[in-house]
Tab-separated table of C-alpha atoms and ligand atoms in Angstrom:
chain	number	residue	atom	x	y	z
A	1	MET	CA	61.526	128.891	86.288
A	2	SER	CA	62.855	131.781	84.513
A	3	LEU	CA	65.563	134.302	84.800
A	4	PRO	CA	66.213	137.957	82.448
A	5	GLN	CA	69.297	137.389	80.469
A	6	LEU	CA	70.688	140.400	82.442
A	7	LEU	CA	70.478	138.179	85.632
A	8	ARG	CA	71.532	134.739	83.872
A	9	ASP	CA	74.522	135.944	82.378
A	10	ASN	CA	76.220	138.168	85.376
A	11	LEU	CA	75.679	136.442	88.641
A	12	ALA	CA	78.163	134.190	90.897
A	13	LEU	CA	75.055	133.020	93.170
A	14	PRO	CA	71.730	132.759	92.543
A	15	VAL	CA	71.302	135.955	95.145
A	16	ILE	CA	69.749	139.601	95.638
A	17	GLY	CA	71.230	141.505	98.615
A	18	SER	CA	68.153	143.144	99.694
A	19	PRO	CA	67.575	146.801	100.221
A	20	MET	CA	67.397	147.781	104.280
A	21	PHE	CA	65.973	150.975	105.186
A	22	ILE	CA	69.601	153.086	106.665
A	23	VAL	CA	71.393	150.126	106.516
A	24	SER	CA	72.199	149.654	102.732
A	25	ASN	CA	74.896	152.210	101.162
A	26	PRO	CA	76.748	152.562	98.071
A	27	GLU	CA	80.027	150.726	99.513
A	28	LEU	CA	77.749	147.605	100.527
A	29	VAL	CA	75.547	147.803	97.312
A	30	ILE	CA	79.272	147.763	95.552
A	31	GLU	CA	80.549	145.040	97.274
A	32	GLN	CA	78.030	142.864	96.935
A	33	CYS	CA	78.123	143.394	93.040
A	34	LYS	CA	81.340	142.796	92.476
A	35	ALA	CA	81.031	139.381	94.464
A	36	GLY	CA	78.905	138.788	91.984
A	37	ILE	CA	74.947	138.925	93.590
A	38	VAL	CA	72.927	141.746	93.273
A	39	GLY	CA	73.705	144.739	95.412
A	40	SER	CA	70.496	147.099	96.231
A	41	PHE	CA	69.617	150.326	98.077
A	42	PRO	CA	66.288	152.109	99.488
A	43	ALA	CA	66.200	155.348	97.523
A	44	LEU	CA	65.323	156.932	100.740
A	45	ASN	CA	68.701	155.952	101.872
A	46	ALA	CA	69.956	158.496	99.780
A	47	ARG	CA	69.446	161.872	102.340
A	48	PRO	CA	69.205	164.624	101.607
A	49	GLU	CA	67.137	164.434	97.895
A	50	PRO	CA	70.168	165.421	95.958
A	51	VAL	CA	72.317	162.593	97.668
A	52	LEU	CA	70.602	159.900	95.655
A	53	GLU	CA	72.494	161.263	92.073
A	54	GLN	CA	75.775	161.551	93.837
A	55	TRP	CA	75.139	157.597	94.789
A	56	LEU	CA	74.139	156.217	91.602
A	57	GLN	CA	76.786	158.236	89.631
A	58	ARG	CA	79.267	156.481	92.216
A	59	ILE	CA	78.168	152.782	91.676
A	60	THR	CA	77.684	153.096	88.219
A	61	ALA	CA	81.120	154.942	87.764
A	62	GLU	CA	82.675	152.226	90.140
A	63	LEU	CA	81.122	148.647	88.869
A	64	ALA	CA	82.019	150.002	85.455
A	65	GLN	CA	85.855	150.375	86.030
A	66	PHE	CA	85.855	147.230	88.279
A	67	ARG	CA	84.176	145.615	84.979
A	68	GLN	CA	86.813	146.752	82.867
A	69	ALA	CA	89.684	145.597	84.909
A	70	HIS	CA	88.236	142.348	85.543
A	71	PRO	CA	86.484	140.842	82.511
A	72	GLN	CA	86.521	137.762	83.149
A	73	THR	CA	84.852	138.288	86.783
A	74	LYS	CA	81.064	138.022	86.896
A	75	VAL	CA	79.967	141.586	88.655
A	76	ALA	CA	76.215	141.810	89.063
A	77	PRO	CA	73.530	144.943	88.228
A	78	PHE	CA	72.842	146.621	91.018
A	79	ALA	CA	68.694	147.615	92.235
A	80	VAL	CA	67.194	150.434	93.949
A	81	ASN	CA	64.188	150.119	95.572
A	82	GLN	CA	60.657	152.494	95.662
A	83	ILE	CA	58.772	152.659	98.072
A	84	VAL	CA	55.493	153.262	96.355
A	85	HIS	CA	53.016	155.150	99.250
A	86	ALA	CA	51.070	158.315	99.402
A	87	SER	CA	53.634	159.779	102.086
A	88	ASN	CA	56.815	159.368	99.875
A	89	GLN	CA	56.747	162.297	98.160
A	90	ARG	CA	60.232	161.796	96.590
A	91	LEU	CA	59.041	158.830	94.596
A	92	GLN	CA	58.585	160.660	91.114
A	93	HIS	CA	62.103	162.648	91.754
A	94	ASP	CA	63.679	159.131	92.691
A	95	VAL	CA	62.307	157.568	89.606
A	96	ALA	CA	63.343	159.991	87.143
A	97	LEU	CA	67.056	160.135	88.556
A	98	CYS	CA	66.787	155.997	87.910
A	99	VAL	CA	65.524	156.425	84.318
A	100	LYS	CA	68.520	159.109	83.646
A	101	TYR	CA	71.038	156.620	84.964
A	102	ARG	CA	69.199	153.556	83.506
A	103	VAL	CA	69.229	151.544	86.829
A	104	PRO	CA	69.409	148.203	85.789
A	105	ILE	CA	66.278	146.880	88.558
A	106	MET	CA	63.778	148.505	90.426
A	107	ILE	CA	62.633	146.952	93.566
A	108	THR	CA	59.119	148.005	94.285
A	109	SER	CA	57.495	147.528	98.167
A	110	LEU	CA	53.838	148.128	99.354
A	111	ARG	CA	51.347	149.547	96.548
A	112	ALA	CA	51.360	147.892	92.967
A	113	PRO	CA	53.893	149.848	90.986
A	114	ASP	CA	52.630	150.776	87.760
A	115	LEU	CA	54.099	154.300	87.524
A	116	VAL	CA	57.397	152.522	88.247
A	117	VAL	CA	56.985	149.473	85.692
A	118	GLU	CA	56.315	151.919	83.404
A	119	ALA	CA	59.356	154.380	83.955
A	120	ALA	CA	61.686	151.144	83.987
A	121	HIS	CA	60.576	149.618	80.886
A	122	SER	CA	61.133	153.056	78.838
A	123	TYR	CA	65.010	152.292	78.653
A	124	GLY	CA	64.749	148.561	79.238
A	125	GLY	CA	65.039	147.768	83.334
A	126	LEU	CA	63.277	145.639	85.380
A	127	VAL	CA	61.022	145.841	87.935
A	128	PHE	CA	60.653	142.900	90.917
A	129	HIS	CA	57.878	144.027	93.328
A	130	ASP	CA	57.674	142.675	97.154
A	131	VAL	CA	54.060	140.921	98.101
A	132	THR	CA	53.183	138.751	100.880
A	133	THR	CA	49.854	137.402	99.670
A	134	ILE	CA	48.480	135.879	96.320
A	135	ALA	CA	46.386	138.787	95.789
A	136	HIS	CA	49.491	141.422	95.603
A	137	ALA	CA	51.122	139.263	93.615
A	138	LYS	CA	48.056	138.761	91.131
A	139	ARG	CA	47.873	142.774	91.437
A	140	ALA	CA	51.630	143.566	90.380
A	141	LEU	CA	51.758	141.278	87.707
A	142	LYS	CA	48.846	143.176	86.017
A	143	ALA	CA	50.935	145.790	86.586
A	144	GLY	CA	53.570	144.262	84.599
A	145	VAL	CA	56.171	143.203	86.792
A	146	ASP	CA	59.119	141.601	85.739
A	147	GLY	CA	59.451	139.521	88.640
A	148	LEU	CA	57.927	138.816	92.137
A	149	ILE	CA	59.699	138.893	95.710
A	150	LEU	CA	57.459	136.425	97.800
A	151	VAL	CA	58.184	137.929	101.431
A	152	CYS	CA	57.356	135.088	103.731
A	153	ASN	CA	57.305	134.016	107.177
A	154	GLY	CA	60.889	135.108	109.376
A	155	ALA	CA	62.056	137.691	106.910
A	156	GLY	CA	63.489	140.805	108.492
A	157	GLY	CA	61.877	144.204	108.344
A	158	HIS	CA	57.914	144.001	107.213
A	159	ALA	CA	57.691	140.184	106.582
A	160	GLY	CA	54.792	138.094	105.724
A	161	ARG	CA	53.064	135.441	107.632
A	162	LEU	CA	52.776	132.432	104.947
A	163	SER	CA	55.508	129.709	104.879
A	164	PRO	CA	57.681	129.223	101.639
A	165	PHE	CA	56.427	125.930	101.191
A	166	ALA	CA	52.888	127.456	100.786
A	167	LEU	CA	53.544	130.662	99.048
A	168	VAL	CA	56.456	129.514	95.979
A	169	PRO	CA	54.069	126.672	95.158
A	170	GLU	CA	50.973	128.657	94.713
A	171	VAL	CA	52.385	131.822	92.961
A	172	ARG	CA	54.323	129.175	90.741
A	173	SER	CA	51.203	127.308	89.985
A	174	PHE	CA	49.762	130.714	87.721
A	175	TYR	CA	53.239	132.140	86.980
A	176	ASP	CA	56.216	130.716	85.211
A	177	GLY	CA	58.291	134.162	85.561
A	178	THR	CA	61.042	135.322	88.197
A	179	ILE	CA	60.354	134.539	91.214
A	180	ILE	CA	62.632	135.793	94.398
A	181	LEU	CA	62.196	134.238	97.905
A	182	SER	CA	62.831	136.278	101.076
A	183	GLY	CA	62.782	135.315	104.479
A	184	ALA	CA	65.340	134.153	106.762
A	185	ILE	CA	67.344	132.938	103.952
A	186	ALA	CA	71.372	133.170	105.782
A	187	GLY	CA	73.117	130.249	104.420
A	188	GLY	CA	74.143	128.630	100.979
A	189	ASP	CA	71.905	125.713	101.784
A	190	ALA	CA	68.680	127.907	102.146
A	191	ILE	CA	69.960	129.522	98.944
A	192	LEU	CA	69.322	125.972	97.340
A	193	ALA	CA	66.121	124.967	99.186
A	194	ALA	CA	64.689	128.152	98.137
A	195	GLN	CA	65.578	127.345	93.952
A	196	ALA	CA	64.324	123.838	95.149
A	197	VAL	CA	60.746	124.967	96.173
A	198	GLY	CA	60.562	126.768	92.787
A	199	ALA	CA	62.518	129.980	93.496
A	200	ASP	CA	65.157	131.410	90.627
A	201	LEU	CA	66.449	134.025	93.383
A	202	ALA	CA	67.187	134.105	97.030
A	203	TYR	CA	66.757	137.381	99.104
A	204	ILE	CA	69.215	138.189	101.604
A	205	GLY	CA	68.592	141.188	104.360
A	206	THR	CA	69.812	140.169	107.876
A	207	ARG	CA	73.034	138.658	106.998
A	208	PHE	CA	74.426	141.404	105.229
A	209	ILE	CA	73.396	143.658	108.079
A	210	ALA	CA	76.539	141.996	109.931
A	211	THR	CA	79.315	142.825	107.522
A	212	ARG	CA	81.776	145.530	107.656
A	213	GLU	CA	80.398	147.910	104.823
A	214	ALA	CA	76.759	147.932	106.237
A	215	ASN	CA	75.569	151.159	107.939
A	216	ALA	CA	74.591	149.649	111.219
A	217	PRO	CA	76.119	150.620	114.639
A	218	ALA	CA	78.628	148.268	116.109
A	219	GLY	CA	75.620	146.848	118.805
A	220	TYR	CA	73.583	146.015	115.998
A	221	LYS	CA	75.680	143.924	114.274
A	222	GLN	CA	76.722	142.606	117.698
A	223	ALA	CA	73.283	141.696	118.906
A	224	LEU	CA	72.563	139.804	115.664
A	225	VAL	CA	75.841	137.567	115.982
A	226	ASP	CA	74.233	136.704	120.004
A	227	SER	CA	70.696	136.433	118.717
A	228	ALA	CA	69.091	133.360	117.438
A	229	ALA	CA	65.498	132.757	116.016
A	230	GLU	CA	63.555	132.983	119.391
A	231	ASP	CA	64.765	136.358	120.111
A	232	ILE	CA	62.757	137.827	116.997
A	233	VAL	CA	59.500	139.918	117.743
A	234	TYR	CA	56.716	139.898	114.974
A	235	SER	CA	54.713	143.554	115.934
A	236	SER	CA	52.663	145.949	114.080
A	237	LEU	CA	53.592	148.888	116.604
A	238	PHE	CA	56.775	150.443	115.215
A	239	THR	CA	55.181	151.300	111.197
A	240	GLY	CA	51.540	150.190	111.367
A	241	VAL	CA	52.939	146.999	108.922
A	242	HIS	CA	53.837	143.483	110.650
A	243	GLY	CA	57.668	142.825	110.753
A	244	ASN	CA	60.592	141.195	112.587
A	245	TYR	CA	62.915	142.937	115.111
A	246	LEU	CA	65.231	142.095	117.640
A	247	ARG	CA	64.007	141.723	121.097
A	248	SER	CA	66.863	143.572	122.855
A	249	SER	CA	65.957	146.742	120.654
A	250	ILE	CA	62.520	146.576	121.976
A	251	VAL	CA	63.969	146.186	125.631
A	252	ALA	CA	66.476	148.972	125.518
A	253	ALA	CA	63.805	151.660	123.970
A	254	GLY	CA	62.231	150.690	127.247
A	255	MET	CA	59.157	148.422	125.690
A	256	ASP	CA	57.946	145.098	126.623
A	257	PRO	CA	58.205	142.697	123.485
A	258	ASP	CA	55.562	140.676	125.199
A	259	ARG	CA	53.155	143.391	125.138
A	260	LEU	CA	53.290	145.518	122.485
A	261	PRO	CA	50.582	146.964	121.384
A	262	GLU	CA	49.004	147.199	117.693
A	263	GLY	CA	50.279	149.818	115.238
A	264	ASP	CA	48.154	152.262	113.331
A	265	LYS	CA	48.511	151.651	109.788
A	266	SER	CA	46.933	155.109	108.498
A	267	THR	CA	50.835	156.770	110.485
A	268	MET	CA	52.891	155.043	108.105
A	269	ASP	CA	55.266	157.603	107.102
A	270	PHE	CA	57.955	157.092	104.346
A	271	GLY	CA	60.199	160.428	103.757
A	272	GLY	CA	59.427	162.138	106.712
A	273	GLY	CA	61.419	161.898	110.079
A	274	SER	CA	59.527	159.496	112.522
A	275	ASP	CA	59.946	156.093	110.361
A	276	ALA	CA	63.844	156.880	110.176
A	277	LYS	CA	63.975	157.329	114.186
A	278	ALA	CA	61.477	153.891	114.574
A	279	TRP	CA	64.442	151.939	112.389
A	280	ARG	CA	67.258	153.552	114.212
A	281	ASP	CA	65.793	152.470	117.608
A	282	ILE	CA	64.300	149.161	116.854
A	283	TRP	CA	66.449	146.820	115.099
A	284	GLY	CA	65.102	145.120	112.219
A	285	ALA	CA	66.140	141.295	111.826
A	286	GLY	CA	65.200	138.152	110.155
A	287	GLN	CA	64.990	134.719	112.170
A	288	GLY	CA	68.017	133.523	110.515
A	289	THR	CA	69.571	135.554	112.834
A	290	GLY	CA	70.981	132.551	114.774
A	291	GLN	CA	73.059	131.617	111.741
A	292	ILE	CA	75.107	134.889	112.087
A	293	HIS	CA	78.437	134.248	113.734
A	294	ASP	CA	80.442	137.027	112.891
A	295	VAL	CA	81.057	140.153	111.309
A	296	PRO	CA	83.078	139.520	107.688
A	297	ALA	CA	83.697	141.458	105.032
A	298	THR	CA	80.891	141.121	102.160
A	299	ALA	CA	83.379	139.391	99.644
A	300	GLU	CA	84.525	137.159	102.550
A	301	LEU	CA	80.750	136.238	103.203
A	302	VAL	CA	79.682	135.773	99.484
A	303	ALA	CA	82.687	133.800	98.938
A	304	ARG	CA	81.478	131.255	101.855
A	305	LEU	CA	77.520	131.524	100.699
A	306	GLU	CA	79.211	130.214	97.596
A	307	ARG	CA	80.998	127.171	99.074
A	308	GLU	CA	78.007	126.518	100.889
A	309	TYR	CA	75.500	126.570	98.330
A	310	ARG	CA	78.118	124.118	96.470
A	311	ALA	CA	78.903	121.721	99.220
A	312	ALA	CA	74.860	121.505	99.740
A	313	ARG	CA	74.202	120.805	96.104
A	314	GLU	CA	76.789	117.787	96.611
A	315	ARG	CA	75.478	116.587	99.444
A	316	VAL	CA	71.587	116.778	98.186
A	317	LEU	CA	72.503	114.897	95.094
A	318	ALA	CA	74.850	112.424	96.816
A	319	SER	CA	71.996	111.681	99.445
A	320	SER	CA	68.936	111.600	97.224
A	321	THR	CA	67.715	107.794	96.829
A	322	GLY	CA	67.939	107.113	93.028
A	323	SER	CA	70.275	109.575	91.943
A	324	ALA	CA	73.250	107.592	91.057
B	401	FMN	C1	66.466	146.780	108.805
B	401	FMN	C2	65.920	146.321	107.689
B	401	FMN	C3	65.369	147.254	107.012
B	401	FMN	C4	64.531	146.944	105.701
B	401	FMN	N1	64.362	147.939	104.837
B	401	FMN	C5	63.527	147.719	103.780
B	401	FMN	C6	63.178	149.063	102.583
B	401	FMN	O1	63.773	149.640	103.418
B	401	FMN	N2	62.838	148.286	101.643
B	401	FMN	C7	62.021	147.116	101.418
B	401	FMN	O2	61.770	146.447	100.424
B	401	FMN	N3	62.323	146.464	102.599
B	401	FMN	C8	63.251	146.473	103.048
B	401	FMN	N4	63.286	145.654	104.187
B	401	FMN	C9	63.114	143.899	104.196
B	401	FMN	C10	64.173	143.417	102.946
B	401	FMN	O3	64.582	144.178	101.602
B	401	FMN	C11	64.044	141.766	102.705
B	401	FMN	O4	62.806	141.455	102.415
B	401	FMN	C12	64.296	141.121	104.406
B	401	FMN	O5	65.592	141.341	104.326
B	401	FMN	C13	64.652	139.537	103.569
B	401	FMN	O6	64.778	138.858	105.136
B	401	FMN	P1	66.208	138.191	105.849
B	401	FMN	O7	66.241	139.342	106.562
B	401	FMN	O8	65.241	137.444	107.165
B	401	FMN	O9	66.866	137.866	105.056
B	401	FMN	C14	64.419	145.648	105.398
B	401	FMN	C15	64.741	144.596	106.413
B	401	FMN	C16	65.381	144.899	107.623
B	401	FMN	C17	65.625	143.630	107.655
């Protein structure tokens, strides 16, 4: 297990608040970093293109000010997510801006991130790449990434099919670098479980949609409070890649969640308008939604996760045979 120095020194909790299309905004990212977990957002959320520079300026400045005013507090670095796909015509522009602002971490999704790795390493930035399979993990390692995000069964948005109990140990058998586990992690006990199975960090998305800062309509946040794991539907219809969505939003859009046709991968469109429309109407969510019962401020939620994490550690230590 290994963590880069940047993360070893600056996290209050071993967590990355994952990037979420439309939902992640500077307010959420800044509050996550101030609370001591990595905050992140997809570059494509900053629309139109020039807005990205405003977001980078704001996040960089507010976190620097906060660090100066609270020298004893662990303030986490932030990350920007780049969708590496032919339809993302902003990729070069967005990566160049991240180089200009020396964004501490870039998170890459979909295709192998060679271009992004070279750019980030030019100034000492880190690159973590999203994968759902062993083949993709090996390809990303060839590109020189600094860590792998294993997106397992039950994750919100595009999700893999493998259990974390299968994928993490398999990747660990050939990789001793940073592993970040994604999929239905919504409480402090699951953060500890991610470490126990062999990951260094937990990657949490859906739980942060139901916070005051997240850019999601009140109805979406309430639907998360009202739903449980069985209300999550796994379908490729909306983007061409399998992902997890809230059943109630599919019904509200006039479709039968139990009879959805297959999606067409060739129509995937990042940067155009159709992707935004799909995600605005069809609400992405992971199977951890059954553990969401309120819509707190982000700072309050992270403090709660820390308490749960510590309590889980004590509980496991106290109950494990032969540990005394
Ligand atoms: C609404 C929503 C939008 C998402 N958008 C993105 C995205 O733009 N880029 C990305 O890399 N991952 C995206 N994800 C996946 C998350 O980064 C992460 O893998 C996932 O949320 C973790 O699972 P959890 O939601 O069960 O915690 C999205 C997830 C959700 C729920």
